[in-house]
C-alpha positions as a Python dict, from the first residue, in 0.01 Angstrom:
ca = {
    (1, 'M'): (0, 0, 0),
    (2, 'I'): (-150, -12, -372),
    (3, 'P'): (80, -175, -615),
    (4, 'H'): (242, 31, -883),
    (5, 'D'): (9, -106, -1178),
    (6, 'I'): (-292, -9, -970),
    (7, 'A'): (-141, 317, -872),
    (8, 'A'): (-111, 420, -1261),
    (9, 'I'): (-459, 378, -1302),
    (10, 'S'): (-652, 670, -1477),
    (11, 'F'): (-953, 747, -1622),
    (12, 'P'): (-1057, 1002, -1893),
    (13, 'T'): (-1105, 1355, -1783),
    (14, 'R'): (-1452, 1412, -1852),
    (15, 'L'): (-1571, 1778, -1771),
    (16, 'A'): (-1945, 1758, -1823),
    (17, 'P'): (-2138, 1607, -1559),
    (18, 'A'): (-2244, 1245, -1599),
    (19, 'R'): (-2520, 1178, -1846),
    (20, 'L'): (-2728, 927, -1609),
    (21, 'S'): (-2901, 1056, -1326),
    (22, 'V'): (-3083, 845, -1043),
    (23, 'A'): (-3272, 978, -767),
    (24, 'H'): (-3120, 943, -405),
    (25, 'F'): (-2772, 889, -574),
    (26, 'V'): (-2480, 1094, -705),
    (27, 'L'): (-2323, 963, -1005),
    (28, 'R'): (-2000, 1105, -1101),
    (29, 'H'): (-1696, 1039, -1343),
    (30, 'A'): (-1442, 803, -1184),
    (31, 'T'): (-1092, 959, -1124),
    (32, 'S'): (-768, 847, -1018),
    (33, 'A'): (-857, 945, -682),
    (34, 'D'): (-1125, 658, -681),
    (35, 'V'): (-898, 365, -751),
    (36, 'P'): (-849, 235, -389),
    (37, 'F'): (-1254, 229, -354),
    (38, 'L'): (-1270, 69, -687),
    (39, 'L'): (-1029, -210, -609),
    (40, 'G'): (-1209, -260, -287),
    (41, 'L'): (-1543, -276, -482),
    (42, 'Y'): (-1392, -522, -752),
    (43, 'R'): (-1239, -784, -465),
    (44, 'S'): (-1579, -769, -323),
    (45, 'F'): (-1744, -899, -664),
    (46, 'R'): (-1511, -1181, -651),
    (47, 'A'): (-1481, -1281, -305),
    (48, 'D'): (-1704, -1550, -310),
    (49, 'E'): (-1537, -1722, -640),
    (50, 'L'): (-1209, -1718, -428),
    (51, 'A'): (-1336, -1820, -92),
    (52, 'A'): (-1300, -2180, -177),
    (53, 'I'): (-925, -2133, -316),
    (54, 'P'): (-653, -2221, -17),
    (55, 'W'): (-472, -1928, -124),
    (56, 'P'): (-323, -1671, 160),
    (57, 'D'): (-506, -1370, 175),
    (58, 'E'): (-196, -1173, 37),
    (59, 'Q'): (-192, -1405, -273),
    (60, 'K'): (-547, -1333, -329),
    (61, 'H'): (-527, -979, -314),
    (62, 'A'): (-224, -989, -580),
    (63, 'F'): (-435, -1206, -806),
    (64, 'L'): (-715, -955, -766),
    (65, 'D'): (-526, -654, -806),
    (66, 'Q'): (-364, -782, -1113),
    (67, 'Q'): (-724, -880, -1268),
    (68, 'F'): (-848, -543, -1171),
    (69, 'A'): (-573, -378, -1362),
    (70, 'F'): (-629, -586, -1659),
    (71, 'Q'): (-988, -550, -1662),
    (72, 'H'): (-942, -157, -1617),
    (73, 'R'): (-694, -149, -1929),
    (74, 'H'): (-939, -376, -2125),
    (75, 'Y'): (-1227, -151, -2098),
    (76, 'M'): (-1033, 181, -2130),
    (77, 'A'): (-914, 22, -2463),
    (78, 'T'): (-1262, -88, -2589),
    (79, 'F'): (-1472, 159, -2446),
    (80, 'P'): (-1282, 489, -2486),
    (81, 'E'): (-1591, 726, -2488),
    (82, 'A'): (-1775, 552, -2228),
    (83, 'D'): (-1900, 694, -1863),
    (84, 'F'): (-1698, 528, -1585),
    (85, 'L'): (-1925, 641, -1294),
    (86, 'V'): (-1880, 607, -906),
    (87, 'V'): (-2231, 605, -738),
    (88, 'E'): (-2236, 762, -415),
    (89, 'L'): (-2522, 740, -152),
    (90, 'E'): (-2531, 960, 164),
    (91, 'S'): (-2216, 1133, 53),
    (92, 'R'): (-1988, 808, 28),
    (93, 'P'): (-1893, 571, -260),
    (94, 'V'): (-2104, 266, -287),
    (95, 'G'): (-2084, 133, -631),
    (96, 'R'): (-1993, 182, -996),
    (97, 'V'): (-2163, 192, -1325),
    (98, 'Y'): (-1986, 160, -1638),
    (99, 'L'): (-2194, 296, -1947),
    (100, 'D'): (-2137, 312, -2282),
    (101, 'F'): (-2382, 543, -2477),
    (102, 'T'): (-2206, 573, -2792),
    (103, 'R'): (-2435, 375, -3009),
    (104, 'D'): (-2838, 303, -3025),
    (105, 'N'): (-2752, -6, -2811),
    (106, 'W'): (-2670, 117, -2473),
    (107, 'L'): (-2425, -110, -2313),
    (108, 'I'): (-2403, -164, -1936),
    (109, 'I'): (-2033, -234, -1939),
    (110, 'D'): (-2014, -326, -1557),
    (111, 'I'): (-2245, -233, -1231),
    (112, 'G'): (-2207, -320, -922),
    (113, 'L'): (-2244, -208, -556),
    (114, 'L'): (-2075, -298, -230),
    (115, 'P'): (-2204, -587, -20),
    (116, 'E'): (-2406, -392, 226),
    (117, 'W'): (-2573, -224, -48),
    (118, 'R'): (-2690, -519, -258),
    (119, 'G'): (-3026, -700, -233),
    (120, 'C'): (-3208, -376, -93),
    (121, 'G'): (-3346, -218, -424),
    (122, 'R'): (-3045, -15, -518),
    (123, 'G'): (-2935, -201, -802),
    (124, 'S'): (-3285, -194, -951),
    (125, 'A'): (-3320, 180, -912),
    (126, 'I'): (-3007, 231, -1109),
    (127, 'L'): (-3131, -7, -1358),
    (128, 'S'): (-3439, 144, -1379),
    (129, 'A'): (-3323, 481, -1429),
    (130, 'I'): (-3082, 357, -1692),
    (131, 'L'): (-3376, 157, -1887),
    (132, 'R'): (-3586, 476, -1836),
    (133, 'Q'): (-3328, 720, -1964),
    (134, 'A'): (-3224, 489, -2293),
    (135, 'S'): (-3603, 500, -2377),
    (136, 'Q'): (-3641, 871, -2352),
    (137, 'S'): (-3306, 901, -2542),
    (138, 'G'): (-3442, 696, -2851),
    (139, 'A'): (-3196, 430, -2772),
    (140, 'V'): (-3276, 97, -2965),
    (141, 'S'): (-3189, -125, -2656),
    (142, 'V'): (-2984, -205, -2359),
    (143, 'T'): (-2739, -486, -2321),
    (144, 'L'): (-2535, -645, -2077),
    (145, 'H'): (-2331, -954, -1984),
    (146, 'V'): (-2380, -1141, -1669),
    (147, 'E'): (-2138, -1420, -1519),
    (148, 'Q'): (-2325, -1760, -1560),
    (149, 'H'): (-2325, -1848, -1194),
    (150, 'N'): (-2459, -1480, -1105),
    (151, 'V'): (-2793, -1612, -1042),
    (152, 'R'): (-2885, -1321, -814),
    (153, 'A'): (-2826, -1051, -1086),
    (154, 'R'): (-2969, -1268, -1368),
    (155, 'A'): (-3305, -1277, -1192),
    (156, 'L'): (-3285, -923, -1139),
    (157, 'Y'): (-3214, -844, -1503),
    (158, 'Q'): (-3505, -1077, -1602),
    (159, 'R'): (-3757, -884, -1345),
    (160, 'L'): (-3634, -570, -1507),
    (161, 'G'): (-3748, -732, -1876),
    (162, 'F'): (-3410, -819, -1978),
    (163, 'R'): (-3388, -1144, -2191),
    (164, 'V'): (-3125, -1361, -2287),
    (165, 'E'): (-2970, -1324, -2630),
    (166, 'A'): (-2686, -1533, -2627),
    (167, 'D'): (-2593, -1822, -2371),
    (168, 'G'): (-2235, -1954, -2406),
    (169, 'G'): (-1912, -1936, -2236),
    (170, 'S'): (-1855, -1801, -1908),
    (171, 'H'): (-2108, -1497, -1972),
    (172, 'I'): (-2475, -1453, -2083),
    (173, 'R'): (-2554, -1168, -2311),
    (174, 'M'): (-2890, -984, -2225),
    (175, 'G'): (-3083, -763, -2401),
    (176, 'W'): (-3369, -505, -2318),
    (177, 'P'): (-3628, -434, -2500),
    (178, 'C'): (-3647, -787, -2626),
    (179, 'D'): (-3819, -815, -2982),
    (180, 'D'): (-3973, -1136, -3084),
    (181, 'V'): (-3727, -1227, -3330),
    (182, 'R'): (-3461, -1252, -3049),
    (183, 'C'): (-3660, -1435, -2770),
}
């Protein structure tokens, strides 16, 4: 059963197709019907972090449900015009890409795949498509934030040409392309 605050989550209605396309994937706007999948995906993002905490699974799920709801409300309030996309592969949801195209500087708000789809080039393909389409659209840069301890994601971003712009607190801001002034 999904808690009430999770069941109330909704996404903006977007009638136009997703502005991002990636070969071999279907990217579509998230709807309230995707919330159970997105909650499970969010839980997978935080599983390693909570593994060492001696809470019962029910308490971990309740905590993550609350954090997911908080994150969702923050994203909706801060990025009302962003595309909140579900990534599908082989006709099933495998991840999410939240992308704000509203400025010359595109912002990857969030990107993530289910554990079984990580580490096999799928994330690189999605990120490469974002960078290619940003460049073709005339965007000045693409930025994102990565958690300090997420070494694998950080290495991926660096391989794709992202450079550290600000390093402080729990997250690192990275940007692409990187001009000589910032790096």
